[in-house]
Short mmCIF file of C-alpha atoms and ligand atoms in Angstrom, two decimals:
data_model
loop_
_atom_site.label_atom_id
_atom_site.label_comp_id
_atom_site.label_asym_id
_atom_site.label_seq_id
_atom_site.Cartn_x
_atom_site.Cartn_y
_atom_site.Cartn_z
CA MET A 3 -7.08 -24.31 -49.93
CA GLY A 4 -10.45 -23.96 -48.21
CA GLN A 5 -9.74 -27.18 -46.35
CA LEU A 6 -6.35 -25.86 -45.19
CA LEU A 7 -7.84 -22.64 -43.91
CA LEU A 8 -10.51 -24.55 -42.02
CA GLN A 9 -7.89 -26.76 -40.37
CA MET A 10 -5.85 -23.74 -39.47
CA LEU A 11 -8.90 -22.04 -38.01
CA VAL A 12 -9.51 -25.03 -35.75
CA GLY A 13 -5.84 -24.93 -34.69
CA THR A 14 -6.11 -21.21 -34.05
CA ILE A 15 -9.12 -21.74 -31.82
CA THR A 16 -7.20 -24.35 -29.83
CA SER A 17 -4.29 -21.92 -29.42
CA LEU A 18 -6.65 -19.16 -28.32
CA LYS A 19 -8.31 -21.50 -25.84
CA ILE A 20 -4.95 -22.36 -24.30
CA PHE A 21 -4.11 -18.67 -24.14
CA ALA A 22 -7.41 -17.61 -22.56
CA LEU A 23 -7.70 -20.46 -20.07
CA THR A 24 -4.11 -19.99 -18.94
CA LEU A 25 -4.78 -16.33 -18.20
CA LEU A 26 -8.12 -17.08 -16.58
CA PHE A 27 -6.53 -19.40 -14.00
CA ALA A 28 -2.94 -18.20 -13.77
CA LEU A 29 -3.72 -14.52 -13.14
CA PRO A 30 -5.58 -15.13 -9.86
CA LEU A 31 -3.48 -18.15 -8.90
CA GLY A 32 -0.37 -15.99 -9.30
CA MET A 33 -1.70 -13.65 -6.62
CA LEU A 34 -2.15 -16.57 -4.24
CA VAL A 35 1.38 -17.75 -5.01
CA ALA A 36 2.74 -14.23 -4.47
CA LYS A 37 0.99 -14.08 -1.09
CA GLY A 38 2.48 -17.46 -0.19
CA ARG A 39 5.91 -16.31 -1.28
CA MET A 40 5.62 -13.25 0.98
CA SER A 41 4.08 -15.21 3.86
CA LYS A 42 5.53 -14.63 7.30
CA ASN A 43 5.32 -18.39 7.82
CA ARG A 44 8.83 -19.49 6.85
CA LEU A 45 7.75 -22.97 5.80
CA VAL A 46 5.06 -21.65 3.45
CA SER A 47 7.35 -19.08 1.89
CA LYS A 48 10.16 -21.65 1.47
CA LEU A 49 7.86 -24.17 -0.18
CA VAL A 50 6.34 -21.60 -2.49
CA ASN A 51 9.79 -20.30 -3.34
CA THR A 52 10.92 -23.79 -4.28
CA TYR A 53 7.91 -24.17 -6.54
CA ILE A 54 8.67 -20.86 -8.22
CA MET A 55 12.32 -21.81 -8.69
CA ILE A 56 11.36 -25.09 -10.35
CA MET A 57 8.85 -23.41 -12.64
CA ARG A 58 11.32 -20.73 -13.67
CA GLY A 59 14.38 -22.95 -13.69
CA THR A 60 13.20 -25.71 -16.01
CA PRO A 61 11.85 -25.56 -19.57
CA LEU A 62 8.09 -25.29 -20.00
CA ILE A 63 8.27 -28.06 -22.57
CA LEU A 64 9.71 -30.39 -19.92
CA GLN A 65 7.03 -29.36 -17.43
CA LEU A 66 4.30 -30.15 -19.96
CA ILE A 67 5.70 -33.60 -20.56
CA PHE A 68 6.00 -34.16 -16.84
CA VAL A 69 2.46 -32.98 -16.10
CA TYR A 70 1.04 -35.26 -18.76
CA PHE A 71 3.11 -38.41 -18.21
CA ALA A 72 3.86 -38.35 -14.48
CA PRO A 73 0.31 -39.33 -13.44
CA TYR A 74 0.49 -42.19 -15.89
CA TYR A 75 3.67 -43.60 -14.35
CA ILE A 76 2.59 -42.97 -10.79
CA PHE A 77 -1.08 -43.88 -10.86
CA GLY A 78 -1.25 -45.84 -14.07
CA THR A 79 -3.96 -43.61 -15.49
CA SER A 80 -3.64 -40.93 -18.08
CA TYR A 81 -5.95 -38.01 -18.65
CA ASP A 82 -7.04 -35.61 -21.31
CA ARG A 83 -4.10 -34.03 -23.15
CA PHE A 84 -5.73 -30.65 -23.39
CA THR A 85 -6.35 -30.59 -19.64
CA ALA A 86 -2.69 -31.46 -19.11
CA VAL A 87 -1.66 -28.55 -21.32
CA ILE A 88 -3.81 -26.14 -19.31
CA VAL A 89 -2.51 -27.47 -15.99
CA GLY A 90 1.08 -27.20 -17.23
CA PHE A 91 0.67 -23.69 -18.56
CA VAL A 92 -1.24 -22.47 -15.51
CA ILE A 93 1.28 -23.67 -12.93
CA ASN A 94 4.14 -22.30 -15.01
CA TYR A 95 2.64 -18.90 -15.71
CA ALA A 96 1.27 -18.51 -12.17
CA ALA A 97 4.87 -18.66 -10.97
CA TYR A 98 6.00 -15.93 -13.35
CA PHE A 99 2.95 -13.76 -12.60
CA ALA A 100 3.55 -14.27 -8.87
CA GLU A 101 7.03 -12.82 -9.12
CA ILE A 102 5.71 -9.83 -11.04
CA TYR A 103 2.93 -9.28 -8.50
CA ARG A 104 5.40 -9.60 -5.66
CA GLY A 105 7.67 -6.97 -7.18
CA GLY A 106 4.67 -4.68 -7.59
CA ILE A 107 3.36 -5.22 -4.08
CA GLN A 108 6.74 -4.70 -2.48
CA ALA A 109 7.18 -1.45 -4.38
CA ILE A 110 4.15 0.10 -2.66
CA PRO A 111 5.48 2.52 -0.02
CA LYS A 112 4.90 1.60 3.61
CA GLY A 113 3.18 4.95 4.07
CA GLN A 114 0.23 3.75 1.99
CA TYR A 115 -0.43 0.96 4.47
CA GLU A 116 0.10 3.25 7.44
CA ALA A 117 -2.29 5.89 6.11
CA SER A 118 -4.87 3.16 5.49
CA GLN A 119 -4.44 1.77 8.97
CA VAL A 120 -4.73 5.16 10.64
CA LEU A 121 -7.92 5.85 8.67
CA GLY A 122 -9.38 2.59 10.00
CA PHE A 123 -9.54 0.61 6.74
CA THR A 124 -9.71 -3.15 7.07
CA LYS A 125 -6.79 -5.18 5.71
CA VAL A 126 -8.98 -6.41 2.88
CA HIS A 127 -10.11 -2.93 1.91
CA THR A 128 -6.52 -1.70 2.01
CA PHE A 129 -5.44 -4.51 -0.28
CA THR A 130 -8.27 -4.26 -2.78
CA HIS A 131 -8.74 -0.48 -2.88
CA ILE A 132 -5.36 1.01 -2.04
CA VAL A 133 -2.66 -1.54 -2.88
CA CYS A 134 -4.01 -3.46 -5.89
CA PRO A 135 -4.86 -0.50 -8.12
CA GLN A 136 -1.36 0.87 -7.61
CA VAL A 137 0.24 -2.52 -8.16
CA LEU A 138 -1.69 -2.91 -11.40
CA LYS A 139 -0.24 0.29 -12.77
CA ARG A 140 3.30 -0.72 -11.83
CA ILE A 141 3.20 -4.22 -13.29
CA ILE A 142 1.64 -3.50 -16.66
CA PRO A 143 4.90 -3.39 -18.67
CA ALA A 144 6.19 -6.63 -17.16
CA MET A 145 2.82 -8.32 -17.57
CA GLY A 146 2.70 -7.23 -21.19
CA ASN A 147 5.97 -9.02 -21.87
CA GLU A 148 4.79 -12.15 -20.14
CA VAL A 149 1.49 -12.30 -22.01
CA ILE A 150 3.27 -11.86 -25.34
CA THR A 151 5.51 -14.78 -24.44
CA LEU A 152 2.40 -16.80 -23.59
CA VAL A 153 0.98 -16.27 -27.08
CA LYS A 154 4.14 -17.76 -28.57
CA ASP A 155 4.45 -20.47 -25.94
CA THR A 156 1.07 -21.94 -26.88
CA ALA A 157 2.96 -23.61 -29.75
CA LEU A 158 4.55 -25.90 -27.14
CA ALA A 159 1.24 -27.65 -26.51
CA GLN A 160 2.00 -29.89 -29.47
CA THR A 161 4.74 -31.66 -27.49
CA ILE A 162 2.07 -33.66 -25.73
CA GLY A 163 -0.02 -34.02 -28.83
CA VAL A 164 -2.44 -31.14 -28.75
CA ALA A 165 -2.99 -29.90 -32.28
CA GLU A 166 -2.72 -26.17 -31.82
CA LEU A 167 -2.13 -23.79 -34.68
CA PHE A 168 1.57 -24.41 -35.17
CA ARG A 169 1.21 -28.19 -35.24
CA VAL A 170 -1.58 -27.91 -37.81
CA ALA A 171 0.58 -25.60 -39.90
CA GLN A 172 3.56 -27.94 -39.73
CA ASN A 173 1.46 -30.93 -40.78
CA ALA A 174 -0.06 -29.02 -43.66
CA SER A 175 3.40 -27.88 -44.75
CA ALA A 176 4.66 -31.43 -44.83
CA ARG A 177 1.67 -32.59 -46.85
CA GLN A 178 1.82 -29.79 -49.38
CA PHE A 179 5.60 -29.37 -49.59
CA SER A 180 5.06 -25.69 -48.93
CA THR A 181 6.11 -23.30 -46.21
CA MET A 182 2.97 -21.24 -46.79
CA PRO A 183 0.97 -22.68 -43.84
CA ILE A 184 3.87 -21.97 -41.47
CA PHE A 185 4.13 -18.47 -42.80
CA LEU A 186 0.38 -18.04 -42.24
CA ALA A 187 0.75 -19.25 -38.67
CA GLY A 188 3.51 -16.71 -38.19
CA VAL A 189 1.17 -14.00 -39.40
CA PHE A 190 -1.41 -15.13 -36.85
CA TYR A 191 1.02 -14.99 -33.90
CA PHE A 192 2.20 -11.60 -35.10
CA ILE A 193 -1.33 -10.19 -35.31
CA MET A 194 -2.33 -11.74 -32.00
CA ASN A 195 0.65 -10.16 -30.29
CA GLY A 196 -0.08 -6.88 -32.00
CA LEU A 197 -3.47 -6.97 -30.32
CA VAL A 198 -1.94 -7.91 -26.99
CA SER A 199 0.56 -5.04 -27.04
CA LYS A 200 -2.12 -2.66 -28.19
CA SER A 201 -4.34 -3.67 -25.29
CA PHE A 202 -1.54 -3.18 -22.81
CA ASP A 203 -0.74 0.21 -24.33
CA VAL A 204 -4.36 1.24 -23.93
CA LEU A 205 -4.42 0.04 -20.33
CA GLU A 206 -1.18 1.84 -19.59
CA LYS A 207 -2.55 5.07 -21.04
CA LYS A 208 -5.77 4.64 -19.10
CA LEU A 209 -3.81 4.44 -15.86
CA ASN A 210 -1.64 7.39 -16.79
CA TYR A 211 -3.96 9.82 -15.02
CA TYR A 212 -1.61 9.76 -12.05
CA ASN A 213 1.95 8.91 -11.27
CA MET B 25 -10.83 16.89 31.19
CA SER B 26 -8.07 14.66 29.95
CA ILE B 27 -8.48 13.15 26.49
CA ILE B 28 -5.20 11.28 26.35
CA THR B 29 -3.47 9.71 29.31
CA VAL B 30 -0.14 8.03 28.75
CA LYS B 31 1.62 6.28 31.61
CA ASP B 32 5.18 5.02 31.69
CA LEU B 33 5.20 4.15 28.00
CA LYS B 34 8.20 2.11 26.90
CA LYS B 35 9.13 1.01 23.45
CA GLY B 36 12.34 -0.35 21.98
CA PHE B 37 13.52 -1.70 18.67
CA ASP B 38 15.73 -4.77 18.70
CA GLY B 39 16.45 -4.37 22.39
CA LEU B 40 17.37 -0.71 22.03
CA GLY B 41 15.18 1.56 24.13
CA VAL B 42 13.61 4.36 22.10
CA LEU B 43 10.88 5.45 24.52
CA LYS B 44 12.10 4.95 28.06
CA GLY B 45 9.07 5.76 30.17
CA ILE B 46 6.88 8.52 28.79
CA SER B 47 3.98 9.89 30.84
CA PHE B 48 1.79 12.82 29.96
CA THR B 49 -1.83 13.88 29.67
CA LEU B 50 -3.59 15.95 27.09
CA ASN B 51 -6.72 17.93 27.85
CA LYS B 52 -9.60 18.70 25.57
CA GLY B 53 -9.01 21.75 23.42
CA GLU B 54 -5.34 21.82 24.27
CA VAL B 55 -2.51 22.18 21.77
CA LEU B 56 0.59 20.28 22.78
CA SER B 57 3.85 20.70 20.92
CA ILE B 58 6.59 18.12 21.13
CA ILE B 59 10.08 19.32 20.34
CA GLY B 60 13.44 17.62 20.60
CA PRO B 61 16.45 16.50 18.62
CA SER B 62 16.06 14.05 15.81
CA GLY B 63 16.11 10.47 17.05
CA SER B 64 14.68 11.38 20.44
CA GLY B 65 11.56 9.25 19.85
CA LYS B 66 8.96 11.86 18.90
CA SER B 67 7.69 9.97 15.85
CA THR B 68 7.73 6.68 17.71
CA LEU B 69 5.54 8.23 20.41
CA LEU B 70 2.98 9.42 17.85
CA ARG B 71 3.15 6.05 16.12
CA CYS B 72 2.44 4.24 19.40
CA LEU B 73 -0.56 6.48 20.03
CA ASN B 74 -1.84 5.76 16.54
CA GLN B 75 -1.26 2.00 16.83
CA LEU B 76 1.37 1.91 14.12
CA GLU B 77 3.76 0.45 16.69
CA ASN B 78 3.04 -1.89 19.58
CA VAL B 79 4.28 -0.68 22.93
CA ASP B 80 6.52 -2.80 25.14
CA SER B 81 4.88 -1.60 28.34
CA GLY B 82 2.88 1.21 29.85
CA SER B 83 -0.69 2.31 29.35
CA ILE B 84 -2.53 4.54 26.92
CA THR B 85 -6.09 5.71 27.43
CA ILE B 86 -7.84 7.87 24.87
CA CYS B 87 -11.27 9.42 25.52
CA SER B 88 -11.73 6.97 28.43
CA ASP B 89 -11.22 4.01 26.10
CA VAL B 90 -8.27 1.92 27.19
CA MET B 91 -6.02 1.09 24.28
CA VAL B 92 -3.30 -0.74 26.16
CA GLN B 93 -2.46 -1.31 29.80
CA THR B 94 0.18 -3.06 31.85
CA ASP B 95 -0.62 -4.83 35.13
CA GLU B 96 1.58 -4.98 38.26
CA LYS B 97 3.28 -8.11 36.96
CA GLY B 98 4.32 -6.25 33.84
CA LEU B 99 1.88 -8.07 31.58
CA VAL B 100 0.93 -5.87 28.62
CA SER B 101 -2.55 -6.22 27.18
CA TYR B 102 -4.11 -4.44 24.25
CA SER B 103 -7.88 -4.10 24.20
CA ASP B 104 -9.92 -6.12 21.75
CA LYS B 105 -10.15 -5.22 18.09
CA LYS B 106 -13.41 -3.34 18.34
CA ILE B 107 -12.19 -1.03 21.09
CA LEU B 108 -8.90 -0.53 19.28
CA GLN B 109 -10.79 0.62 16.20
CA THR B 110 -12.82 3.06 18.33
CA VAL B 111 -9.62 4.35 19.88
CA ARG B 112 -8.01 4.62 16.47
CA LEU B 113 -10.84 6.77 15.20
CA HIS B 114 -10.53 9.12 18.19
CA LEU B 115 -7.19 10.11 16.67
CA GLY B 116 -6.14 11.46 13.32
CA LEU B 117 -2.56 11.48 12.09
CA VAL B 118 -0.99 13.81 9.55
CA PHE B 119 2.27 12.42 8.18
CA GLN B 120 5.42 14.26 7.30
CA ASN B 121 5.23 13.05 3.70
CA PHE B 122 1.42 13.20 3.35
CA ASN B 123 0.87 9.59 2.23
CA LEU B 124 -2.08 10.54 0.07
CA PHE B 125 -3.51 7.83 -2.17
CA PRO B 126 -2.02 8.69 -5.58
CA HIS B 127 -4.65 6.82 -7.62
CA MET B 128 -7.56 8.69 -6.08
CA ASN B 129 -8.47 12.26 -6.74
CA VAL B 130 -8.61 14.77 -3.91
CA LEU B 131 -12.30 14.27 -3.24
CA ARG B 132 -12.01 10.49 -3.14
CA ASN B 133 -8.99 10.70 -0.84
CA ILE B 134 -11.23 12.49 1.64
CA THR B 135 -14.44 10.49 1.16
CA GLU B 136 -12.97 6.97 1.06
CA ALA B 137 -12.66 6.47 4.82
CA GLN B 138 -15.93 8.23 5.60
CA MET B 139 -17.76 5.87 3.27
CA HIS B 140 -15.96 2.63 4.08
CA VAL B 141 -15.12 3.09 7.73
CA LEU B 142 -17.87 5.35 9.09
CA LYS B 143 -20.35 4.07 6.47
CA THR B 144 -21.42 7.59 5.63
CA SER B 145 -23.46 7.88 2.44
CA LYS B 146 -21.65 9.11 -0.65
CA GLU B 147 -23.62 12.38 -0.76
CA GLU B 148 -22.98 13.09 2.88
CA ALA B 149 -19.28 12.22 2.57
CA GLU B 150 -18.84 14.46 -0.45
CA LYS B 151 -20.68 17.30 1.21
CA ASN B 152 -18.41 17.01 4.20
CA ALA B 153 -15.32 16.75 1.99
CA ARG B 154 -16.29 19.87 0.03
CA ARG B 155 -16.87 21.77 3.25
CA LEU B 156 -13.36 20.84 4.42
CA LEU B 157 -11.80 21.63 1.06
CA ASN B 158 -13.48 24.99 1.11
CA LYS B 159 -12.21 25.65 4.60
CA LEU B 160 -8.67 24.73 3.58
CA GLY B 161 -8.78 26.81 0.41
CA LEU B 162 -8.80 23.88 -2.00
CA SER B 163 -12.28 24.10 -3.47
CA ASP B 164 -11.01 24.16 -7.04
CA LYS B 165 -8.86 21.06 -6.54
CA GLU B 166 -11.39 18.35 -5.76
CA LYS B 167 -10.90 16.62 -9.11
CA ALA B 168 -7.10 16.94 -9.10
CA TYR B 169 -4.81 14.01 -8.35
CA PRO B 170 -2.17 14.35 -5.63
CA CYS B 171 0.66 14.42 -8.19
CA GLN B 172 -0.86 17.56 -9.69
CA LEU B 173 -0.64 19.47 -6.41
CA SER B 174 2.14 21.33 -4.67
CA GLY B 175 3.51 19.89 -1.46
CA GLY B 176 1.61 22.43 0.58
CA GLN B 177 -1.64 21.58 -1.17
CA GLN B 178 -1.02 17.87 -0.70
CA GLN B 179 -0.46 18.39 2.98
CA ARG B 180 -3.68 20.39 3.24
CA VAL B 181 -5.54 17.55 1.53
CA SER B 182 -4.07 15.10 4.01
CA ILE B 183 -5.23 17.33 6.86
CA ALA B 184 -8.71 17.38 5.31
CA ARG B 185 -8.59 13.60 4.97
CA ALA B 186 -7.82 13.25 8.68
CA LEU B 187 -10.42 15.82 9.71
CA ALA B 188 -13.10 14.12 7.66
CA LEU B 189 -13.36 11.38 10.28
CA ASN B 190 -14.04 13.92 13.04
CA PRO B 191 -11.19 12.87 15.30
CA GLU B 192 -11.08 14.06 18.89
CA VAL B 193 -7.35 14.66 18.59
CA LEU B 194 -5.29 15.45 15.53
CA CYS B 195 -1.61 14.48 15.58
CA PHE B 196 0.97 16.04 13.30
CA ASP B 197 4.40 14.53 12.73
CA GLU B 198 6.60 17.33 11.42
CA PRO B 199 3.93 18.44 8.97
CA THR B 200 6.17 20.98 7.26
CA SER B 201 9.49 19.12 7.16
CA ALA B 202 8.96 17.75 3.66
CA LEU B 203 7.95 21.15 2.28
CA ASP B 204 9.93 23.91 0.62
CA PRO B 205 10.41 26.75 3.12
CA GLU B 206 8.05 29.06 1.22
CA LEU B 207 5.24 26.50 1.58
CA THR B 208 5.50 25.89 5.32
CA GLY B 209 3.54 29.06 6.09
CA GLU B 210 0.32 27.83 4.54
CA ILE B 211 0.37 24.65 6.65
CA LEU B 212 1.24 26.47 9.85
CA ARG B 213 -1.65 28.85 9.19
CA VAL B 214 -4.06 25.91 8.82
CA ILE B 215 -2.91 24.42 12.11
CA LYS B 216 -3.21 27.79 13.77
CA ASP B 217 -6.77 28.14 12.51
CA LEU B 218 -7.59 24.72 13.91
CA ALA B 219 -6.12 25.76 17.24
CA LYS B 220 -8.40 28.80 17.25
CA GLU B 221 -11.36 26.45 16.79
CA LYS B 222 -10.21 24.61 19.90
CA MET B 223 -9.21 21.47 18.04
CA THR B 224 -7.19 19.25 20.38
CA MET B 225 -3.79 18.67 18.78
CA ILE B 226 -0.37 17.17 19.29
CA VAL B 227 2.20 18.75 17.01
CA VAL B 228 5.71 17.39 16.60
CA THR B 229 7.66 20.21 15.03
CA HIS B 230 11.02 21.82 14.48
CA GLU B 231 9.40 25.23 13.95
CA MET B 232 10.18 26.77 17.33
CA ALA B 233 8.54 30.13 16.72
CA PHE B 234 5.41 28.32 15.62
CA ALA B 235 5.42 25.99 18.62
CA ARG B 236 5.78 28.94 20.94
CA ASP B 237 2.97 30.74 19.15
CA ILE B 238 0.26 28.07 19.04
CA SER B 239 0.94 25.76 21.98
CA ASP B 240 -0.77 25.68 25.32
CA ARG B 241 1.97 23.37 26.49
CA VAL B 242 5.33 22.22 25.17
CA ILE B 243 7.17 18.98 25.81
CA PHE B 244 10.89 18.71 25.19
CA MET B 245 11.97 15.14 24.53
CA ASP B 246 15.49 13.83 24.44
CA ASP B 247 16.76 10.27 24.27
CA GLY B 248 13.36 8.69 24.81
CA LEU B 249 12.39 10.74 27.84
CA ILE B 250 10.38 13.86 28.53
CA VAL B 251 13.12 16.14 29.83
CA GLU B 252 11.03 19.23 30.38
CA GLU B 253 7.41 20.21 30.06
CA GLY B 254 5.71 23.52 30.51
CA LYS B 255 3.95 26.54 29.13
CA PRO B 256 5.64 27.85 26.00
CA GLU B 257 6.71 31.13 27.65
CA GLU B 258 8.41 29.25 30.45
CA LEU B 259 10.01 26.53 28.38
CA PHE B 260 11.30 28.79 25.64
CA ASN B 261 12.28 31.80 27.77
CA ASN B 262 13.47 30.05 30.93
CA PRO B 263 14.36 26.46 30.14
CA LYS B 264 15.31 24.78 33.41
CA ASN B 265 17.11 21.74 32.12
CA VAL B 266 20.58 22.03 30.60
CA ARG B 267 19.64 19.77 27.72
CA THR B 268 16.68 21.95 26.88
CA GLN B 269 18.88 25.03 27.00
CA LYS B 270 21.46 23.42 24.73
CA PHE B 271 18.79 22.31 22.27
CA LEU B 272 17.09 25.70 22.11
CA GLN B 273 20.40 27.50 21.62
CA ARG B 274 20.63 25.89 18.20
CA TYR B 275 17.49 27.70 17.10
CA GLU B 276 18.49 31.17 18.21
N1 ADP C 327 11.07 0.66 12.86
C1 ADP C 327 12.22 0.93 13.51
N2 ADP C 327 13.16 -0.01 13.65
C2 ADP C 327 14.30 0.24 14.33
N3 ADP C 327 14.61 1.41 14.88
C3 ADP C 327 13.72 2.41 14.77
C4 ADP C 327 12.47 2.23 14.09
N4 ADP C 327 11.78 3.39 14.13
C5 ADP C 327 12.55 4.24 14.83
N5 ADP C 327 13.70 3.68 15.21
C6 ADP C 327 14.77 4.33 15.99
O1 ADP C 327 14.19 4.94 17.11
C7 ADP C 327 14.82 6.15 17.40
C8 ADP C 327 13.81 7.25 17.50
O2 ADP C 327 13.24 7.48 16.24
P1 ADP C 327 12.07 8.51 16.00
O3 ADP C 327 10.95 8.19 16.88
O4 ADP C 327 11.81 8.52 14.54
O5 ADP C 327 12.74 9.87 16.46
P2 ADP C 327 12.32 11.37 16.07
O6 ADP C 327 10.99 11.35 15.42
O7 ADP C 327 12.34 12.07 17.37
O8 ADP C 327 13.40 11.86 15.16
C9 ADP C 327 15.85 6.38 16.32
O9 ADP C 327 17.12 6.04 16.82
C10 ADP C 327 15.44 5.43 15.23
O10 ADP C 327 16.55 4.97 14.52
MG1 MG C 328 10.41 11.96 13.48
#
């Protein structure tokens, strides 16, 4: 039993690492993608749009397999599975975040930009101090959904052989002829997502001081 | 002494002329009202002055800084960024729908530009903001957020925000049009007080009685042109142009 729990703890840590690293890279990258999508340069916006369509239009599980195996077939070298998982998750989630950011940015009234311009703010100051805080408030519900999905999606890392929590639980189940480990994993995802929703609720309340 | 000189300003959207050759000057301490039917180009004119729109041709000079000019060959050239910023700060603009920053409280709405554009210290900026709030009767509102204020209060905050940068000229684009009728009075009173202090102003308005009351000069615009210009007594009592007469009849 102690052994099982230890294994599951290691799996949990792997899952949490996937979760945290994906957010760390995909949150800022998503903003870059959103900017590219809204670019006045038609070529840039077309290319970025194609990327977003592929990321949203194909299964994440397929993307993970592609990210891991494509370099092997093309260059004849393979690389670390965990790195592949992070790359796969980051490019997928950046696309989803980008669309959420874009919706938020486009919802900011033109008057906010005009007032900023008339007051002499730089473009950067307008973006960081006027636009972004308001975008943040608008996108919290959609971001909450996406981050909850991410928690559950971490289970897909096993498709390219990364032993995250769910894989560990499945293996243990098979060994012990018991569904207990899988049930335990379920409890973990449930608690983790409880924390995620709670955090988003808190953030939403914190930003409720205006509307 | 002329603070604003506009010469033969033209501006169109998608090939459709909206300003068809506007020329006027504004002197220091003068209050100029612009009246005219909706769609005549009044907002576009203010937006060109405030660099929210690029002109197609003509010249604009503000406080002897050239914002844009057009040479004999018709080549339009805007001044470089630094001069444009100087010119921009000569003017303040009060919008019809306020455009306050909803995520900042009243004080921050007024201090933000002072601190980040004029690089005023926080203490100085807040002192200045409180002085303006006091003047506009909003002393107890500095911690409030725009959504907690009435339309009239929001518009007063936006006037304070514009004044905080010490503009040479304050422009108003229908400052009372988004307000309930019972709230227009408080804004008109503020503008009137500013006029008494010899603040140079351009006021686009549909409040004819108000325009007649505060203006040193009135411009009547129609279809992208200045149709008539004169002292308020003349323009309102003895309009010379038929279009002006027709327009004013609607307000009798
Ligand atoms: N950004 C724009 N794009 C296209 N047409 C515009 C734009 N802004 C204003 N117009 C047109 O220019 C004309 C004058 O508008 P405006 O300056 O707002 O008039 P006013 O303020 O006198 O009512 C209108 O016909 C309007 O439709
Ligand atoms: Mg208008």
